[in-house]
Amino acid sequence: MHNTAEQFIQYLNEENFDMAESCLDADFKFIGVLGKRDGASVYIQDMKQMKFKYEILKTFTAGEDVCFWYMIDMGEKSIEASGWYEIKNEKIQSLKLLFDPRPLLKE
């Protein structure tokens, strides 16, 4: 059985953005190294444009919360990152994403 966060990642990898959004609470918050987003629909609009692909390397769970260590394929570059998915009632409330942004900032 997939947990909500794993299902969300699978939907993003399949570019099934409507189903991905169904995993998020309407008031979902994204907090990342390079910015923040408020609202599930705002975040999914970004994902539709970026079409990142995720390879989960390791999964950690605490209660309903899930933390992944993963590779994110951003097209021209891939980064190693960690994402903390706060989950309540099987909906992702927030995602905090940490990674070293320096490779993305180099031209």
mmCIF file of the C-alpha atoms, coordinates in Angstrom:
data_MODEL
# 
_entry.id   MODEL 
# 
loop_
_atom_site.group_PDB 
_atom_site.id 
_atom_site.type_symbol 
_atom_site.label_atom_id 
_atom_site.label_alt_id 
_atom_site.label_comp_id 
_atom_site.label_asym_id 
_atom_site.label_entity_id 
_atom_site.label_seq_id 
_atom_site.pdbx_PDB_ins_code 
_atom_site.Cartn_x 
_atom_site.Cartn_y 
_atom_site.Cartn_z 
_atom_site.occupancy 
_atom_site.B_iso_or_equiv 
_atom_site.pdbx_formal_charge 
_atom_site.auth_seq_id 
_atom_site.auth_comp_id 
_atom_site.auth_asym_id 
_atom_site.auth_atom_id 
_atom_site.pdbx_PDB_model_num 
ATOM 1   C CA . MET A 1 1   ? 0.000  0.000  0.000   1.00 0.00 ? 1   MET A CA 1 
ATOM 2   C CA . HIS A 1 2   ? 1.369  3.389  -0.989  1.00 0.00 ? 2   HIS A CA 1 
ATOM 3   C CA . ASN A 1 3   ? 1.247  6.156  1.527   1.00 0.00 ? 3   ASN A CA 1 
ATOM 4   C CA . THR A 1 4   ? -0.219 9.491  0.403   1.00 0.00 ? 4   THR A CA 1 
ATOM 5   C CA . ALA A 1 5   ? 3.184  11.059 -0.307  1.00 0.00 ? 5   ALA A CA 1 
ATOM 6   C CA . GLU A 1 6   ? 4.365  8.093  -2.412  1.00 0.00 ? 6   GLU A CA 1 
ATOM 7   C CA . GLN A 1 7   ? 1.104  8.164  -4.358  1.00 0.00 ? 7   GLN A CA 1 
ATOM 8   C CA . PHE A 1 8   ? 1.573  11.911 -4.917  1.00 0.00 ? 8   PHE A CA 1 
ATOM 9   C CA . ILE A 1 9   ? 5.087  11.355 -6.298  1.00 0.00 ? 9   ILE A CA 1 
ATOM 10  C CA . GLN A 1 10  ? 3.823  8.583  -8.578  1.00 0.00 ? 10  GLN A CA 1 
ATOM 11  C CA . TYR A 1 11  ? 1.137  10.904 -9.981  1.00 0.00 ? 11  TYR A CA 1 
ATOM 12  C CA . LEU A 1 12  ? 3.713  13.666 -10.593 1.00 0.00 ? 12  LEU A CA 1 
ATOM 13  C CA . ASN A 1 13  ? 6.011  11.192 -12.372 1.00 0.00 ? 13  ASN A CA 1 
ATOM 14  C CA . GLU A 1 14  ? 3.068  10.110 -14.562 1.00 0.00 ? 14  GLU A CA 1 
ATOM 15  C CA . GLU A 1 15  ? 2.133  13.782 -15.172 1.00 0.00 ? 15  GLU A CA 1 
ATOM 16  C CA . ASN A 1 16  ? -1.322 13.003 -13.766 1.00 0.00 ? 16  ASN A CA 1 
ATOM 17  C CA . PHE A 1 17  ? -1.623 16.452 -12.206 1.00 0.00 ? 17  PHE A CA 1 
ATOM 18  C CA . ASP A 1 18  ? -5.343 16.271 -11.335 1.00 0.00 ? 18  ASP A CA 1 
ATOM 19  C CA . MET A 1 19  ? -4.778 13.146 -9.259  1.00 0.00 ? 19  MET A CA 1 
ATOM 20  C CA . ALA A 1 20  ? -1.625 14.671 -7.758  1.00 0.00 ? 20  ALA A CA 1 
ATOM 21  C CA . GLU A 1 21  ? -3.651 17.691 -6.662  1.00 0.00 ? 21  GLU A CA 1 
ATOM 22  C CA . SER A 1 22  ? -6.238 15.365 -5.079  1.00 0.00 ? 22  SER A CA 1 
ATOM 23  C CA . CYS A 1 23  ? -3.496 14.257 -2.637  1.00 0.00 ? 23  CYS A CA 1 
ATOM 24  C CA . LEU A 1 24  ? -3.025 17.837 -1.407  1.00 0.00 ? 24  LEU A CA 1 
ATOM 25  C CA . ASP A 1 25  ? -5.059 19.777 1.114   1.00 0.00 ? 25  ASP A CA 1 
ATOM 26  C CA . ALA A 1 26  ? -6.601 22.862 -0.549  1.00 0.00 ? 26  ALA A CA 1 
ATOM 27  C CA . ASP A 1 27  ? -4.527 25.057 1.806   1.00 0.00 ? 27  ASP A CA 1 
ATOM 28  C CA . PHE A 1 28  ? -1.306 23.155 1.018   1.00 0.00 ? 28  PHE A CA 1 
ATOM 29  C CA . LYS A 1 29  ? 1.923  25.082 1.638   1.00 0.00 ? 29  LYS A CA 1 
ATOM 30  C CA . PHE A 1 30  ? 5.244  24.539 -0.125  1.00 0.00 ? 30  PHE A CA 1 
ATOM 31  C CA . ILE A 1 31  ? 8.429  25.835 1.486   1.00 0.00 ? 31  ILE A CA 1 
ATOM 32  C CA . GLY A 1 32  ? 11.565 25.442 -0.595  1.00 0.00 ? 32  GLY A CA 1 
ATOM 33  C CA . VAL A 1 33  ? 15.093 26.743 -0.837  1.00 0.00 ? 33  VAL A CA 1 
ATOM 34  C CA . LEU A 1 34  ? 14.239 29.082 -3.715  1.00 0.00 ? 34  LEU A CA 1 
ATOM 35  C CA . GLY A 1 35  ? 10.680 30.064 -2.814  1.00 0.00 ? 35  GLY A CA 1 
ATOM 36  C CA . LYS A 1 36  ? 7.290  29.376 -1.251  1.00 0.00 ? 36  LYS A CA 1 
ATOM 37  C CA . ARG A 1 37  ? 3.842  28.620 -2.629  1.00 0.00 ? 37  ARG A CA 1 
ATOM 38  C CA . ASP A 1 38  ? 0.448  28.797 -0.894  1.00 0.00 ? 38  ASP A CA 1 
ATOM 39  C CA . GLY A 1 39  ? -2.437 26.685 -2.158  1.00 0.00 ? 39  GLY A CA 1 
ATOM 40  C CA . ALA A 1 40  ? -2.660 23.297 -3.849  1.00 0.00 ? 40  ALA A CA 1 
ATOM 41  C CA . SER A 1 41  ? -3.736 24.709 -7.226  1.00 0.00 ? 41  SER A CA 1 
ATOM 42  C CA . VAL A 1 42  ? -0.871 27.245 -7.304  1.00 0.00 ? 42  VAL A CA 1 
ATOM 43  C CA . TYR A 1 43  ? 1.683  24.514 -6.569  1.00 0.00 ? 43  TYR A CA 1 
ATOM 44  C CA . ILE A 1 44  ? 0.226  22.120 -9.149  1.00 0.00 ? 44  ILE A CA 1 
ATOM 45  C CA . GLN A 1 45  ? 0.319  24.857 -11.822 1.00 0.00 ? 45  GLN A CA 1 
ATOM 46  C CA . ASP A 1 46  ? 4.080  25.113 -11.173 1.00 0.00 ? 46  ASP A CA 1 
ATOM 47  C CA . MET A 1 47  ? 4.468  21.337 -11.383 1.00 0.00 ? 47  MET A CA 1 
ATOM 48  C CA . LYS A 1 48  ? 2.594  21.247 -14.724 1.00 0.00 ? 48  LYS A CA 1 
ATOM 49  C CA . GLN A 1 49  ? 5.168  23.643 -16.159 1.00 0.00 ? 49  GLN A CA 1 
ATOM 50  C CA . MET A 1 50  ? 8.277  22.060 -14.637 1.00 0.00 ? 50  MET A CA 1 
ATOM 51  C CA . LYS A 1 51  ? 7.377  18.355 -15.056 1.00 0.00 ? 51  LYS A CA 1 
ATOM 52  C CA . PHE A 1 52  ? 10.018 17.200 -12.581 1.00 0.00 ? 52  PHE A CA 1 
ATOM 53  C CA . LYS A 1 53  ? 10.590 13.463 -12.189 1.00 0.00 ? 53  LYS A CA 1 
ATOM 54  C CA . TYR A 1 54  ? 11.375 11.908 -8.827  1.00 0.00 ? 54  TYR A CA 1 
ATOM 55  C CA . GLU A 1 55  ? 13.398 8.841  -7.882  1.00 0.00 ? 55  GLU A CA 1 
ATOM 56  C CA . ILE A 1 56  ? 12.849 7.963  -4.233  1.00 0.00 ? 56  ILE A CA 1 
ATOM 57  C CA . LEU A 1 57  ? 16.063 6.681  -2.646  1.00 0.00 ? 57  LEU A CA 1 
ATOM 58  C CA . LYS A 1 58  ? 14.881 6.327  0.965   1.00 0.00 ? 58  LYS A CA 1 
ATOM 59  C CA . THR A 1 59  ? 11.627 6.826  2.856   1.00 0.00 ? 59  THR A CA 1 
ATOM 60  C CA . PHE A 1 60  ? 11.265 7.745  6.529   1.00 0.00 ? 60  PHE A CA 1 
ATOM 61  C CA . THR A 1 61  ? 7.926  7.898  8.330   1.00 0.00 ? 61  THR A CA 1 
ATOM 62  C CA . ALA A 1 62  ? 6.779  9.340  11.644  1.00 0.00 ? 62  ALA A CA 1 
ATOM 63  C CA . GLY A 1 63  ? 3.073  8.958  12.291  1.00 0.00 ? 63  GLY A CA 1 
ATOM 64  C CA . GLU A 1 64  ? 1.374  10.126 9.080   1.00 0.00 ? 64  GLU A CA 1 
ATOM 65  C CA . ASP A 1 65  ? 4.336  12.311 8.064   1.00 0.00 ? 65  ASP A CA 1 
ATOM 66  C CA . VAL A 1 66  ? 6.763  11.106 5.403   1.00 0.00 ? 66  VAL A CA 1 
ATOM 67  C CA . CYS A 1 67  ? 10.268 12.259 4.557   1.00 0.00 ? 67  CYS A CA 1 
ATOM 68  C CA . PHE A 1 68  ? 11.951 11.252 1.310   1.00 0.00 ? 68  PHE A CA 1 
ATOM 69  C CA . TRP A 1 69  ? 15.549 11.387 0.243   1.00 0.00 ? 69  TRP A CA 1 
ATOM 70  C CA . TYR A 1 70  ? 15.282 11.547 -3.533  1.00 0.00 ? 70  TYR A CA 1 
ATOM 71  C CA . MET A 1 71  ? 16.788 12.540 -6.842  1.00 0.00 ? 71  MET A CA 1 
ATOM 72  C CA . ILE A 1 72  ? 14.763 15.164 -8.678  1.00 0.00 ? 72  ILE A CA 1 
ATOM 73  C CA . ASP A 1 73  ? 15.265 15.259 -12.437 1.00 0.00 ? 73  ASP A CA 1 
ATOM 74  C CA . MET A 1 74  ? 14.700 18.873 -13.455 1.00 0.00 ? 74  MET A CA 1 
ATOM 75  C CA . GLY A 1 75  ? 15.362 18.306 -17.142 1.00 0.00 ? 75  GLY A CA 1 
ATOM 76  C CA . GLU A 1 76  ? 18.845 19.662 -17.700 1.00 0.00 ? 76  GLU A CA 1 
ATOM 77  C CA . LYS A 1 77  ? 19.962 18.988 -14.136 1.00 0.00 ? 77  LYS A CA 1 
ATOM 78  C CA . SER A 1 78  ? 19.238 16.458 -11.410 1.00 0.00 ? 78  SER A CA 1 
ATOM 79  C CA . ILE A 1 79  ? 19.573 17.282 -7.734  1.00 0.00 ? 79  ILE A CA 1 
ATOM 80  C CA . GLU A 1 80  ? 19.641 15.240 -4.568  1.00 0.00 ? 80  GLU A CA 1 
ATOM 81  C CA . ALA A 1 81  ? 17.021 16.541 -2.145  1.00 0.00 ? 81  ALA A CA 1 
ATOM 82  C CA . SER A 1 82  ? 15.004 15.785 0.956   1.00 0.00 ? 82  SER A CA 1 
ATOM 83  C CA . GLY A 1 83  ? 11.292 16.491 1.225   1.00 0.00 ? 83  GLY A CA 1 
ATOM 84  C CA . TRP A 1 84  ? 9.204  16.457 4.399   1.00 0.00 ? 84  TRP A CA 1 
ATOM 85  C CA . TYR A 1 85  ? 5.510  15.851 3.716   1.00 0.00 ? 85  TYR A CA 1 
ATOM 86  C CA . GLU A 1 86  ? 3.243  16.777 6.629   1.00 0.00 ? 86  GLU A CA 1 
ATOM 87  C CA . ILE A 1 87  ? 0.090  14.688 6.263   1.00 0.00 ? 87  ILE A CA 1 
ATOM 88  C CA . LYS A 1 88  ? -3.230 14.879 8.117   1.00 0.00 ? 88  LYS A CA 1 
ATOM 89  C CA . ASN A 1 89  ? -6.288 12.784 7.252   1.00 0.00 ? 89  ASN A CA 1 
ATOM 90  C CA . GLU A 1 90  ? -4.494 11.376 4.182   1.00 0.00 ? 90  GLU A CA 1 
ATOM 91  C CA . LYS A 1 91  ? -3.987 14.856 2.657   1.00 0.00 ? 91  LYS A CA 1 
ATOM 92  C CA . ILE A 1 92  ? -0.596 16.534 2.313   1.00 0.00 ? 92  ILE A CA 1 
ATOM 93  C CA . GLN A 1 93  ? -0.729 19.748 4.353   1.00 0.00 ? 93  GLN A CA 1 
ATOM 94  C CA . SER A 1 94  ? 2.759  20.979 3.567   1.00 0.00 ? 94  SER A CA 1 
ATOM 95  C CA . LEU A 1 95  ? 6.015  20.089 1.859   1.00 0.00 ? 95  LEU A CA 1 
ATOM 96  C CA . LYS A 1 96  ? 9.361  21.405 3.048   1.00 0.00 ? 96  LYS A CA 1 
ATOM 97  C CA . LEU A 1 97  ? 12.071 20.748 0.472   1.00 0.00 ? 97  LEU A CA 1 
ATOM 98  C CA . LEU A 1 98  ? 15.799 21.018 1.214   1.00 0.00 ? 98  LEU A CA 1 
ATOM 99  C CA . PHE A 1 99  ? 18.667 20.772 -1.285  1.00 0.00 ? 99  PHE A CA 1 
ATOM 100 C CA . ASP A 1 100 ? 21.890 22.504 -2.241  1.00 0.00 ? 100 ASP A CA 1 
ATOM 101 C CA . PRO A 1 101 ? 20.810 25.099 -4.828  1.00 0.00 ? 101 PRO A CA 1 
ATOM 102 C CA . ARG A 1 102 ? 24.320 25.933 -6.089  1.00 0.00 ? 102 ARG A CA 1 
ATOM 103 C CA . PRO A 1 103 ? 24.204 23.576 -9.127  1.00 0.00 ? 103 PRO A CA 1 
ATOM 104 C CA . LEU A 1 104 ? 20.975 25.261 -10.270 1.00 0.00 ? 104 LEU A CA 1 
ATOM 105 C CA . LEU A 1 105 ? 22.427 28.744 -9.924  1.00 0.00 ? 105 LEU A CA 1 
ATOM 106 C CA . LYS A 1 106 ? 25.506 28.049 -12.091 1.00 0.00 ? 106 LYS A CA 1 
ATOM 107 C CA . GLU A 1 107 ? 25.263 28.817 -15.787 1.00 0.00 ? 107 GLU A CA 1 
# 
